[in-house]
Short mmCIF file of C-alpha atoms in Angstrom, two decimals:
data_model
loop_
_atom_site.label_atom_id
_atom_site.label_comp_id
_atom_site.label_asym_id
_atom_site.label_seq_id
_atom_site.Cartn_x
_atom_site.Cartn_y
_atom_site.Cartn_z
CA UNK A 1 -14.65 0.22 -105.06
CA UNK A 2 -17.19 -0.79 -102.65
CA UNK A 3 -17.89 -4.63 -102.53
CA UNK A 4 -21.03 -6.49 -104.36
CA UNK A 5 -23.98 -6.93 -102.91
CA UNK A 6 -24.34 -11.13 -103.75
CA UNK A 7 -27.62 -12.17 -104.08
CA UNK A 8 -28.53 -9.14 -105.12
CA UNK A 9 -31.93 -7.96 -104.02
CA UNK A 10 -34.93 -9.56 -104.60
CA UNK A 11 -36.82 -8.33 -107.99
CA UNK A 12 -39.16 -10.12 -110.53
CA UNK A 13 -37.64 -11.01 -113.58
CA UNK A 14 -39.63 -8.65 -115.46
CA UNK A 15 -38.48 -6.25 -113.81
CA UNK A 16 -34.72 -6.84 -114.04
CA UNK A 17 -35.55 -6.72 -117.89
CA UNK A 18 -36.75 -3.33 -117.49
CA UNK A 19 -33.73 -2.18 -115.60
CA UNK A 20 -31.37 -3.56 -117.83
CA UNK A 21 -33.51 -2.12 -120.77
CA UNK A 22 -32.95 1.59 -119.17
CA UNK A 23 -28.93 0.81 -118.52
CA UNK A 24 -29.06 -0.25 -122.92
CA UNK A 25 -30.89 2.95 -123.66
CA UNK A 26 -28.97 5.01 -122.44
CA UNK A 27 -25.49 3.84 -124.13
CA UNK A 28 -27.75 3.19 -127.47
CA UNK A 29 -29.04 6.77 -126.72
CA UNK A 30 -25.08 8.54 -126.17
CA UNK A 31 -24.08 6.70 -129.73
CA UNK A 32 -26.86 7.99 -131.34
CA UNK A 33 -25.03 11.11 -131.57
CA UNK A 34 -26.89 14.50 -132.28
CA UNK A 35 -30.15 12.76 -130.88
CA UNK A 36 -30.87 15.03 -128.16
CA UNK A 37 -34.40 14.15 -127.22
CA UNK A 38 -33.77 10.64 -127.42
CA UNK A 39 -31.37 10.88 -124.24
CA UNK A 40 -32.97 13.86 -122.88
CA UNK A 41 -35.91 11.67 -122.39
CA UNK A 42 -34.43 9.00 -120.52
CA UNK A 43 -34.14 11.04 -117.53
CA UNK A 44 -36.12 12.53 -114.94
CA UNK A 45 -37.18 16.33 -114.98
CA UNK A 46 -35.39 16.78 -111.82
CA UNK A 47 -32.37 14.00 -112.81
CA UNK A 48 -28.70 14.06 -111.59
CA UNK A 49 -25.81 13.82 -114.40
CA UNK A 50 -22.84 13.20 -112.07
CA UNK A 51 -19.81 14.10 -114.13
CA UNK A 52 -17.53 14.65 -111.01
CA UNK A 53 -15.60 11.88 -111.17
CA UNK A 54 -14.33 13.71 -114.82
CA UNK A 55 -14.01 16.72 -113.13
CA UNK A 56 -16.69 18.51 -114.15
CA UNK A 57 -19.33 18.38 -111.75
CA UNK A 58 -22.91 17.84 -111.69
CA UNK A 59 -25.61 18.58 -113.98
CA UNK A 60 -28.67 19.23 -112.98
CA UNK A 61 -32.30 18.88 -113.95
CA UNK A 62 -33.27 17.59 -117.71
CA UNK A 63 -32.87 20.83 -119.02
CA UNK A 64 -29.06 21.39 -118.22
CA UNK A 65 -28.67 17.20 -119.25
CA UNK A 66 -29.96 17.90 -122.65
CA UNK A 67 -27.85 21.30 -123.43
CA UNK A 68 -24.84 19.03 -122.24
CA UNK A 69 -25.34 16.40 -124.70
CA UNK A 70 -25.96 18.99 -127.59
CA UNK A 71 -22.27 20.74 -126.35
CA UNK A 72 -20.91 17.12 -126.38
CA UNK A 73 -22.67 15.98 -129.53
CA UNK A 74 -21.32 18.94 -131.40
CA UNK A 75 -18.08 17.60 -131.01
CA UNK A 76 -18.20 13.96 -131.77
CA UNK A 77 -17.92 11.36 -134.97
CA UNK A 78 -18.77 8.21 -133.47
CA UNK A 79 -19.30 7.02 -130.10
CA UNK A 80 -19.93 3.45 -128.84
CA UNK A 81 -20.84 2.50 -125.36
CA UNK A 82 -20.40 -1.59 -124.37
CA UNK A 83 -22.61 -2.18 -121.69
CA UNK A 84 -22.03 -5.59 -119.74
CA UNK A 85 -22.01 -6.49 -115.76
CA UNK A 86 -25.30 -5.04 -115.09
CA UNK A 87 -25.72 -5.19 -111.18
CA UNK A 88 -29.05 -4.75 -108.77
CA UNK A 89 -28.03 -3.12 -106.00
CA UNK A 90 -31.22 -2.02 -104.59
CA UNK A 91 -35.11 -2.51 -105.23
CA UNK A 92 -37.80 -0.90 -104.34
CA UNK A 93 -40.71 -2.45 -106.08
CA UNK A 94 -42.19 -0.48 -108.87
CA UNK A 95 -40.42 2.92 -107.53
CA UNK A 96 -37.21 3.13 -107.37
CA UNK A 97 -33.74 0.89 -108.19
CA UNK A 98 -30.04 1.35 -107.77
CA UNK A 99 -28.07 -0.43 -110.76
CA UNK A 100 -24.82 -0.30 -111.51
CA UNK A 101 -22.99 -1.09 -114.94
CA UNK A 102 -19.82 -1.40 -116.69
CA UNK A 103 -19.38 0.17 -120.26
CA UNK A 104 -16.30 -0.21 -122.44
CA UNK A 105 -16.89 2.71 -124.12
CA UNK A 106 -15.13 4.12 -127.84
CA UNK A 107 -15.48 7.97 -128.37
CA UNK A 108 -14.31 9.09 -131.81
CA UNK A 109 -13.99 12.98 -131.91
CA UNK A 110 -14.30 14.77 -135.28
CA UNK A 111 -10.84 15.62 -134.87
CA UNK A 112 -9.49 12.45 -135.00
CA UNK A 113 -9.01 11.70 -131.18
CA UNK A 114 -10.19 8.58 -130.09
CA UNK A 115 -10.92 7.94 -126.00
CA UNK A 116 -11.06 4.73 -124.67
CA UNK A 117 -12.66 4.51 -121.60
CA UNK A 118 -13.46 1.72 -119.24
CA UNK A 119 -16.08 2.68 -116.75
CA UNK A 120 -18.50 1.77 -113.77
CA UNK A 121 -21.78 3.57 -114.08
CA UNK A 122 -24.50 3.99 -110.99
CA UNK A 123 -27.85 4.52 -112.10
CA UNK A 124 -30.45 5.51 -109.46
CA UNK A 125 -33.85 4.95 -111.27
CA UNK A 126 -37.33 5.92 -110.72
CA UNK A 127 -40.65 4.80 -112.25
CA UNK A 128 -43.37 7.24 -113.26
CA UNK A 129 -45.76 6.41 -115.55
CA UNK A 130 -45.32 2.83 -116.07
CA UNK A 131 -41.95 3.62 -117.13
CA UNK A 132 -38.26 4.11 -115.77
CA UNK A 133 -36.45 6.58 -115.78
CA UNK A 134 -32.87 7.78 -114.40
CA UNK A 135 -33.20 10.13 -111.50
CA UNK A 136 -29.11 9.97 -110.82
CA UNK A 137 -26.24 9.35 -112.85
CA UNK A 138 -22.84 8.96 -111.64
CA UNK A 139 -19.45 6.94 -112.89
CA UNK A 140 -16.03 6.22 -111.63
CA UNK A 141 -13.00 5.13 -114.29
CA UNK A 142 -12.29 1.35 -113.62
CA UNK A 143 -9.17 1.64 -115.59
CA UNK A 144 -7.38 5.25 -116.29
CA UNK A 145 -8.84 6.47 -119.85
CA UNK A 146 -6.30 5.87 -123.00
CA UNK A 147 -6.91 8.86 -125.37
CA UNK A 148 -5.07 8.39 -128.83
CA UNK A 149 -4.74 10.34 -132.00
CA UNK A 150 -6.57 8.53 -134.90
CA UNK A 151 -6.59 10.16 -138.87
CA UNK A 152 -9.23 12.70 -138.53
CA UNK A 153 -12.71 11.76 -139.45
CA UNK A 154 -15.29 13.34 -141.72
CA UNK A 155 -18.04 14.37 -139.58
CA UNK B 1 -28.43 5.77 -136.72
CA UNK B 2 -32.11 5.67 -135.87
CA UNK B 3 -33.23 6.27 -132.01
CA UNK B 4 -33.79 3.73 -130.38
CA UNK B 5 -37.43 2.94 -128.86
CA UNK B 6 -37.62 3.46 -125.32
CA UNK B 7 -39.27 2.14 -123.45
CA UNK B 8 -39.32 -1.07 -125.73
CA UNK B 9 -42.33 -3.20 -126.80
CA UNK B 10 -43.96 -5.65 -124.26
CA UNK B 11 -42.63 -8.95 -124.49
CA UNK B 12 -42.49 -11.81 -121.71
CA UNK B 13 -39.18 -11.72 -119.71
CA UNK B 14 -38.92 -15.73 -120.66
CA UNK B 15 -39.47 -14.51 -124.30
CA UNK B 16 -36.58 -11.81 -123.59
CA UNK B 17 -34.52 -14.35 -122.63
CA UNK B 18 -35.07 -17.25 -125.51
CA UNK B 19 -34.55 -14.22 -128.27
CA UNK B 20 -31.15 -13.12 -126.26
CA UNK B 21 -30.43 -16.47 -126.16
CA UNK B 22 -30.47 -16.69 -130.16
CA UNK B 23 -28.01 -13.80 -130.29
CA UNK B 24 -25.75 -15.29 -128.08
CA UNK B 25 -25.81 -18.17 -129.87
CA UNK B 26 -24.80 -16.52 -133.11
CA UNK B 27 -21.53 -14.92 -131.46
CA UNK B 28 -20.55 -18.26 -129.64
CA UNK B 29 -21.32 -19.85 -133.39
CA UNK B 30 -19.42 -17.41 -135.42
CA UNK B 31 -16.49 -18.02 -132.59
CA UNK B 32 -16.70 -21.76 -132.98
CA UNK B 33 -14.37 -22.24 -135.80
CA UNK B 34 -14.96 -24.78 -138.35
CA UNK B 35 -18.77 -25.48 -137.49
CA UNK B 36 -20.45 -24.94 -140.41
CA UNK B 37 -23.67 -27.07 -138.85
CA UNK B 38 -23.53 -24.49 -135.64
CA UNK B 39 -23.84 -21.49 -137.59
CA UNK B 40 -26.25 -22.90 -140.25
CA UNK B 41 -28.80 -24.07 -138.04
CA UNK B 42 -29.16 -20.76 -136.25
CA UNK B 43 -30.65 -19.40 -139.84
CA UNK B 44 -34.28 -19.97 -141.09
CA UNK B 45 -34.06 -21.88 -144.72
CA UNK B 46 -34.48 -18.56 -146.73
CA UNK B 47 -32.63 -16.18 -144.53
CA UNK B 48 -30.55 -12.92 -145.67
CA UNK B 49 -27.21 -12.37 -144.42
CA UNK B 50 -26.97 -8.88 -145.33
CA UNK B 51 -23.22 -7.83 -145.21
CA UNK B 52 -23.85 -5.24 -147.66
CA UNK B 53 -22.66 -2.41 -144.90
CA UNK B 54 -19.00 -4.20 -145.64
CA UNK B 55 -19.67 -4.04 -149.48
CA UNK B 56 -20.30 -7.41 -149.71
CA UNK B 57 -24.31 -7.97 -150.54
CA UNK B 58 -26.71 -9.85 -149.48
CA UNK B 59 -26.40 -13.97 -148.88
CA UNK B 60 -29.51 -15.36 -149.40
CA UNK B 61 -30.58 -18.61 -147.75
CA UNK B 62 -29.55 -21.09 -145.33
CA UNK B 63 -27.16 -23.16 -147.85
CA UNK B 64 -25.90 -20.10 -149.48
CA UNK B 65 -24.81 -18.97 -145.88
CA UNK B 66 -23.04 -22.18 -144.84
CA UNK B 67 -21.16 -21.66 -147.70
CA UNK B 68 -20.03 -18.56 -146.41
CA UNK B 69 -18.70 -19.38 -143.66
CA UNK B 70 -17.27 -22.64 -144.59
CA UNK B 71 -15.26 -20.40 -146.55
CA UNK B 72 -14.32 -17.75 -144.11
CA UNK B 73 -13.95 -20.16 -141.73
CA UNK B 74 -10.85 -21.35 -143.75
CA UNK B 75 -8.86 -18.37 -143.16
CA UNK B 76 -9.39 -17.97 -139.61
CA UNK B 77 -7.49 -18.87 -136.79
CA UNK B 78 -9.57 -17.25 -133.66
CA UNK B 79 -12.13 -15.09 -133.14
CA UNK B 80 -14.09 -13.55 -130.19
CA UNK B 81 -17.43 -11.74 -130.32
CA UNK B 82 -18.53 -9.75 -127.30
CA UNK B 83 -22.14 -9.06 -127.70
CA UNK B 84 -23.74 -6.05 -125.54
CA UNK B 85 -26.26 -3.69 -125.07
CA UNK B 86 -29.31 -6.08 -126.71
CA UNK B 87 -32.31 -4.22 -127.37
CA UNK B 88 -35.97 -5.02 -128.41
CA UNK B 89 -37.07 -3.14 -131.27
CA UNK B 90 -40.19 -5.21 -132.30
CA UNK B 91 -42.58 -8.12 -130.80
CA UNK B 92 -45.35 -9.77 -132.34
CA UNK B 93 -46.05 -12.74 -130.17
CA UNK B 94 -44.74 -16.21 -130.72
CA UNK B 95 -44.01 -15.41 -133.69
CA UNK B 96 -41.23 -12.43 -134.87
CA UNK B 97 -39.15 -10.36 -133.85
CA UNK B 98 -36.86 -7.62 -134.17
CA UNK B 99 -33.83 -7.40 -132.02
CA UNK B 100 -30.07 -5.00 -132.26
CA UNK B 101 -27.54 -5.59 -130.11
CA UNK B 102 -23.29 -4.51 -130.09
CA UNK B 103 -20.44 -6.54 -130.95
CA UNK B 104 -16.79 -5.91 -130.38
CA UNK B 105 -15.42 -8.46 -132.23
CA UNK B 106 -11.60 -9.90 -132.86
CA UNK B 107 -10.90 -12.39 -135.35
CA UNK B 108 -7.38 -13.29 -136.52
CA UNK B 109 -6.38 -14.59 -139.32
CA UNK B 110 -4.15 -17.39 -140.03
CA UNK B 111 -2.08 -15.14 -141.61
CA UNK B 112 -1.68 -12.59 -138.34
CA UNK B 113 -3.63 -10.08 -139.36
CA UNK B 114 -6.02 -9.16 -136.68
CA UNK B 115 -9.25 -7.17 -137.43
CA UNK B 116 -10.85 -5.36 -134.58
CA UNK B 117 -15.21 -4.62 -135.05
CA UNK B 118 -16.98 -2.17 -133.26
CA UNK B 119 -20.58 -3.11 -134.93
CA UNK B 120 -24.30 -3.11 -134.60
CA UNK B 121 -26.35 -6.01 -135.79
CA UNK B 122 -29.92 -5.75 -136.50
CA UNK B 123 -31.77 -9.22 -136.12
CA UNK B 124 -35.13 -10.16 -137.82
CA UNK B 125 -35.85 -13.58 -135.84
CA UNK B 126 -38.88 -15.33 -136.42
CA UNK B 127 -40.50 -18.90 -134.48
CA UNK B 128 -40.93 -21.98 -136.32
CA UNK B 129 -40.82 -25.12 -134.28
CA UNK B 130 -40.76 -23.69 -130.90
CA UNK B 131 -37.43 -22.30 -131.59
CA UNK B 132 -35.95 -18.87 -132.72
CA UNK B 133 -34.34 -18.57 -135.89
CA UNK B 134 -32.39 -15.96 -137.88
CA UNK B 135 -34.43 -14.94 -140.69
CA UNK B 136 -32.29 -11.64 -141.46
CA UNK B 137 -29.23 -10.39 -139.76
CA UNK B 138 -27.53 -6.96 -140.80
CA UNK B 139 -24.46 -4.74 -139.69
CA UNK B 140 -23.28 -1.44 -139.42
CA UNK B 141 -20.48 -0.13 -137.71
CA UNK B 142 -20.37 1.84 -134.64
CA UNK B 143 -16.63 3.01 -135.37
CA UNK B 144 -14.24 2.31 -138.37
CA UNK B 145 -12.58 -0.76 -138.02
CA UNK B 146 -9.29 -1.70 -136.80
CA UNK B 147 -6.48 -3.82 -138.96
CA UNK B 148 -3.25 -4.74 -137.47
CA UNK B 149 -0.74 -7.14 -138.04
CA UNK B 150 0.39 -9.91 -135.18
CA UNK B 151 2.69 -12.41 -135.53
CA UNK B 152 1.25 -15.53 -138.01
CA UNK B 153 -0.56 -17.56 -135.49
CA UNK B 154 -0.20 -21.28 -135.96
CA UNK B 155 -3.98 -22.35 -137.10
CA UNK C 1 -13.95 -25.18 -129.14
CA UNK C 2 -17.04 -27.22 -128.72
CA UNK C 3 -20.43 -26.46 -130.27
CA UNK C 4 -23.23 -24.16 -128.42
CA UNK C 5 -26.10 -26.28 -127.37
CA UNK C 6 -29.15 -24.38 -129.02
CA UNK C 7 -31.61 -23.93 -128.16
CA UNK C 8 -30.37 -24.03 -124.24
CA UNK C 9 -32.38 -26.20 -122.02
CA UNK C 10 -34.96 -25.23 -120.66
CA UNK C 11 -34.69 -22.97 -117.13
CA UNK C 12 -37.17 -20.34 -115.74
CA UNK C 13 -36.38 -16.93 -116.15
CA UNK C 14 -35.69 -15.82 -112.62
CA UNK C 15 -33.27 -18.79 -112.33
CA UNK C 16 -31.77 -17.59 -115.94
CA UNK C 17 -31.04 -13.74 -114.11
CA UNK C 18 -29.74 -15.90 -110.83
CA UNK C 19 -27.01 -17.20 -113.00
CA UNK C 20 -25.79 -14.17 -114.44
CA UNK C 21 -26.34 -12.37 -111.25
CA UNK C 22 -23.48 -15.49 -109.83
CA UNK C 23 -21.75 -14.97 -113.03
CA UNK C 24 -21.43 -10.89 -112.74
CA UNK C 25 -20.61 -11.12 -109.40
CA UNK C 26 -17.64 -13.05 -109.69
CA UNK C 27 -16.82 -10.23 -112.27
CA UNK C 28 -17.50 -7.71 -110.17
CA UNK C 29 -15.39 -9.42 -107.02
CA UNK C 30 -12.26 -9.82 -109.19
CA UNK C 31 -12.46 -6.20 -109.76
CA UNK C 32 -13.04 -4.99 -106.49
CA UNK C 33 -9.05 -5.53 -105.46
CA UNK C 34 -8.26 -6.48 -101.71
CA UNK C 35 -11.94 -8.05 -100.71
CA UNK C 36 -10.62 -11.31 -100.59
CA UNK C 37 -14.42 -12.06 -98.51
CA UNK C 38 -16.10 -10.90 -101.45
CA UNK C 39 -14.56 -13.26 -103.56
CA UNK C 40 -14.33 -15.98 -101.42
CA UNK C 41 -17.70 -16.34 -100.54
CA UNK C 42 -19.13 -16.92 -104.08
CA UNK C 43 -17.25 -20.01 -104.33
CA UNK C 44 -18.95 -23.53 -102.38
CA UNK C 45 -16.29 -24.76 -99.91
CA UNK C 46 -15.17 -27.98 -101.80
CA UNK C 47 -15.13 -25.61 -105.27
CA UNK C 48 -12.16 -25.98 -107.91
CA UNK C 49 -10.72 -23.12 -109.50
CA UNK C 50 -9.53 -24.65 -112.50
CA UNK C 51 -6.46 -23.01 -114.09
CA UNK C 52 -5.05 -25.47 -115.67
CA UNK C 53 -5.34 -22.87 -119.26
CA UNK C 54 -2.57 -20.96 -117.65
CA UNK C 55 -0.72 -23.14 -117.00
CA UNK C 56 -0.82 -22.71 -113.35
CA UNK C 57 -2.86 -26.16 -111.92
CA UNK C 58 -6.16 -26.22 -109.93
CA UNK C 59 -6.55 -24.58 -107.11
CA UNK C 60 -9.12 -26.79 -104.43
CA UNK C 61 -11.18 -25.72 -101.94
CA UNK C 62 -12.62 -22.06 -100.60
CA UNK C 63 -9.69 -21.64 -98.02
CA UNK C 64 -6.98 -21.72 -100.65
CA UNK C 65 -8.55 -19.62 -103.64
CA UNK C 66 -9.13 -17.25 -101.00
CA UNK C 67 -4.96 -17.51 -100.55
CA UNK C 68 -4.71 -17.12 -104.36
CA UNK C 69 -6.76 -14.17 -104.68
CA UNK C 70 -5.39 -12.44 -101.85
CA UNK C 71 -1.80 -13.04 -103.39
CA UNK C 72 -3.04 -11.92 -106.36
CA UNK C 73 -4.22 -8.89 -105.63
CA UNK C 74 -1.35 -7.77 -104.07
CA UNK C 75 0.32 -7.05 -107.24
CA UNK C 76 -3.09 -5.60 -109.21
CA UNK C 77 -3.76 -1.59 -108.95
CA UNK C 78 -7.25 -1.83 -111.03
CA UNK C 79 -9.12 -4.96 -112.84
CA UNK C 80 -11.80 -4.39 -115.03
CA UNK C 81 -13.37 -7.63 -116.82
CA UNK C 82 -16.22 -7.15 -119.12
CA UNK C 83 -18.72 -9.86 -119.13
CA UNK C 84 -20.62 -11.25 -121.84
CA UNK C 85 -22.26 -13.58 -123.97
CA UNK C 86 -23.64 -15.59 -120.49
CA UNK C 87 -24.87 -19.10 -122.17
CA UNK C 88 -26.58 -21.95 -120.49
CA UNK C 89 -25.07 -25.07 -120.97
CA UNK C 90 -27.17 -27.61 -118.73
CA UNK C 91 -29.75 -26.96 -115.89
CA UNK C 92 -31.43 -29.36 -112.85
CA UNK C 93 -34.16 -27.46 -111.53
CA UNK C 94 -32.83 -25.35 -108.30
CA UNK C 95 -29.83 -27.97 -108.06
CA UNK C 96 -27.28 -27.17 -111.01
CA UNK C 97 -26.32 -25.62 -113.54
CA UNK C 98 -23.70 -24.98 -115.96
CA UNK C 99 -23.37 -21.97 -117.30
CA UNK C 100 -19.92 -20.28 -119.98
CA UNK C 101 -19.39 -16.56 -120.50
CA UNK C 102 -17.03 -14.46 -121.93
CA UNK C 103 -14.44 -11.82 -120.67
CA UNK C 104 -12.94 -9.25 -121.68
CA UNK C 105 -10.45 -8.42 -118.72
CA UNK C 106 -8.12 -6.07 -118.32
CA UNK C 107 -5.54 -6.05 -115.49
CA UNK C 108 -2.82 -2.90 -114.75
CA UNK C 109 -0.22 -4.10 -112.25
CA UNK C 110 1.17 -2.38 -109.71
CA UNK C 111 4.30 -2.08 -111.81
CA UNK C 112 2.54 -0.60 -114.73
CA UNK C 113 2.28 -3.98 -116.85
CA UNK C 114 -1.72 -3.88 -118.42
CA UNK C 115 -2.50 -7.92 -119.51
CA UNK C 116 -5.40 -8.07 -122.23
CA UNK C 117 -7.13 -11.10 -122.08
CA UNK C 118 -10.05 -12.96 -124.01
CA UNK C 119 -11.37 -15.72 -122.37
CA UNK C 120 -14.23 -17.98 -121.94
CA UNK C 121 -15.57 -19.03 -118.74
CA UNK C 122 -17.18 -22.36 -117.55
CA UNK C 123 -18.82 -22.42 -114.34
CA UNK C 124 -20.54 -25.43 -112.36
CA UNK C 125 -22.99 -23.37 -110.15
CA UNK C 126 -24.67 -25.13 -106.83
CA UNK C 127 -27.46 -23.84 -105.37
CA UNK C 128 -27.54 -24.26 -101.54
CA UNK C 129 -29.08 -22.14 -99.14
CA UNK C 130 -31.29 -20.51 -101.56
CA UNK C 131 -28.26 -19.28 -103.15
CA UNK C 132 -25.89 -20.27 -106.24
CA UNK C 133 -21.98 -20.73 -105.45
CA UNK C 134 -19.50 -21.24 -107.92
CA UNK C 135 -18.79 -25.09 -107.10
CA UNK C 136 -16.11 -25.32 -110.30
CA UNK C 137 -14.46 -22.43 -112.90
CA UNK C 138 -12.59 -23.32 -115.64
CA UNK C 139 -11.82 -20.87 -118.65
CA UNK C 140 -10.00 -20.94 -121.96
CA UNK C 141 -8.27 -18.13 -124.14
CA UNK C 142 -10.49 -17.28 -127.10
CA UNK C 143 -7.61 -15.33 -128.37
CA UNK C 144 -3.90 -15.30 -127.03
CA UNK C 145 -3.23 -12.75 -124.23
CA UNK C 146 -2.12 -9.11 -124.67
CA UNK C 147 0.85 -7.66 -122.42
CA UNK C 148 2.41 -4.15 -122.60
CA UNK C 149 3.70 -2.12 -120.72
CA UNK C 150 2.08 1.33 -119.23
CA UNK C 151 3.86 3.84 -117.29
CA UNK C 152 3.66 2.56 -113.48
CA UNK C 153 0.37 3.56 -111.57
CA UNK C 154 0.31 4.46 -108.36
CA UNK C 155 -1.34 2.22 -105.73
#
């Protein structure tokens, strides 16, 4: 892992609330499983989903984000996404930020496997439209995942 | 689960910060063993405690809620609530609020067992006395919960 | 455990995201294994690292928790602590503060032992040079460790 940036750039406080606010959306927005629009909308039309560190590549543009999630929705019970140790790594004001994140994160498959997963995420955000949005999206596993074999769940 | 509202309402980021501050509170309360005075005085006089998402209804007012935990207090031994991802779902100036945020929560029992919470609380909060209060609080739960048996802990 | 001041005193909101910001750093620089500067240089140079709840003493000065850290990471192949529930506990305006959080930390050795552990931070924070240091951390377990044993990860 590369090392912290400490202070971290300089950025208004409202501003860090609207970071953070993006970095909570999105895990609210993975757990609120089936809800493709409501993630789809988070990103940009032209937005990164950087999956390579899972070994499947890079998704691109909002279009190929939101047929991901509906693949990945099909399959899952209940998710939950922790978000803590949100980070400003970069600031541009009112254009663009670079934030990273940890989330503890519970996936609970309708087949009864549960993944544990303990991540860093790297947003790269933009604003348009007095709002922000993610234009990249890319992890790395801070711990290896645990998968495990619950009793299967009614979807 | 409903989507979550993004981007979320306007709100001061000092306002942001005095309404996290009240859910922190609640976890560090609930955490805090014993003190039935800490947990109390986070609730408005005629607040709900709805715990009807674990089948057990609604607790309704302040003294009805100390109660409560006076006598769930009696049966623990430690507990720790990690609160996440808190969101703003509603402002209204000065006045109320409406705010979710994550737990994963631990708490075991004098008796060993250990119970393990994935859960989302919903928080009405209202302003009375320049200071944020807990006029509702509900649960759900992100993923089942977890029961598991430790060695009796000494209380 | 003692009781939560609420509501916290008052502090400014860009001096409440300072804090965390000092608070996920050290987070952060615990999990980034080997940058014994990163660490190092969140900490004033008189600072205690207080861990007396492990049994294993105080540790004074910047010159020998840099020696502790760098000791300890030789045995750690990857760290992830999970920060929440960031309270303030006292503030003097762009002087001092004192600040508790929770973690949720998880440590895989080199030799495939993963340690689980709940704990509560105290910090007394400095500011000096524009800039808050860590000038005294102390913790406590919220619930007693967990140790197991994973198969051995590679370096």
């Amino acid at each position: 892992m590369t090392a912290s940036p400490y202070p971290p750039p300089a950025c208004p406080a409202e501003e860090r609330v609207a970071l953070a606010d993006l970095v909570v959306a999105y895990a609210r927005a993975v757990d609120d499983i089936g809800n493709v629009d409501g993630i789809g909308s988070l990103f940009s039309d032209d937005a990164v989903y950087d999956l390579s560190a899972l070994g499947m590549g890079e998704i691109v543009g909002q279009t190929a984000i939101r047929a991901f999630f509906r693949d990945a929705f099909a399959g899952m019970a209940h998710n939950a996404h922790f978000i803590s140790n949100i980070a400003l790594l970069a600031y541009t004001p009112s254009t663009a930020a670079r934030v990273q994140a940890y989330g503890h994160a519970f996936s609970l498959g309708k087949d009864g496997t549960l993944l544990e997963v303990k991540a860093r995420y790297t947003f790269a955000m933009v604003r348009a439209d007095d709002c922000w949005r993610i234009a990249r999206l890319g992890m790395d596993m801070l711990l290896p995942p645990i998968s495990s074999y619950n009793s299967p769940h009614p979807s």
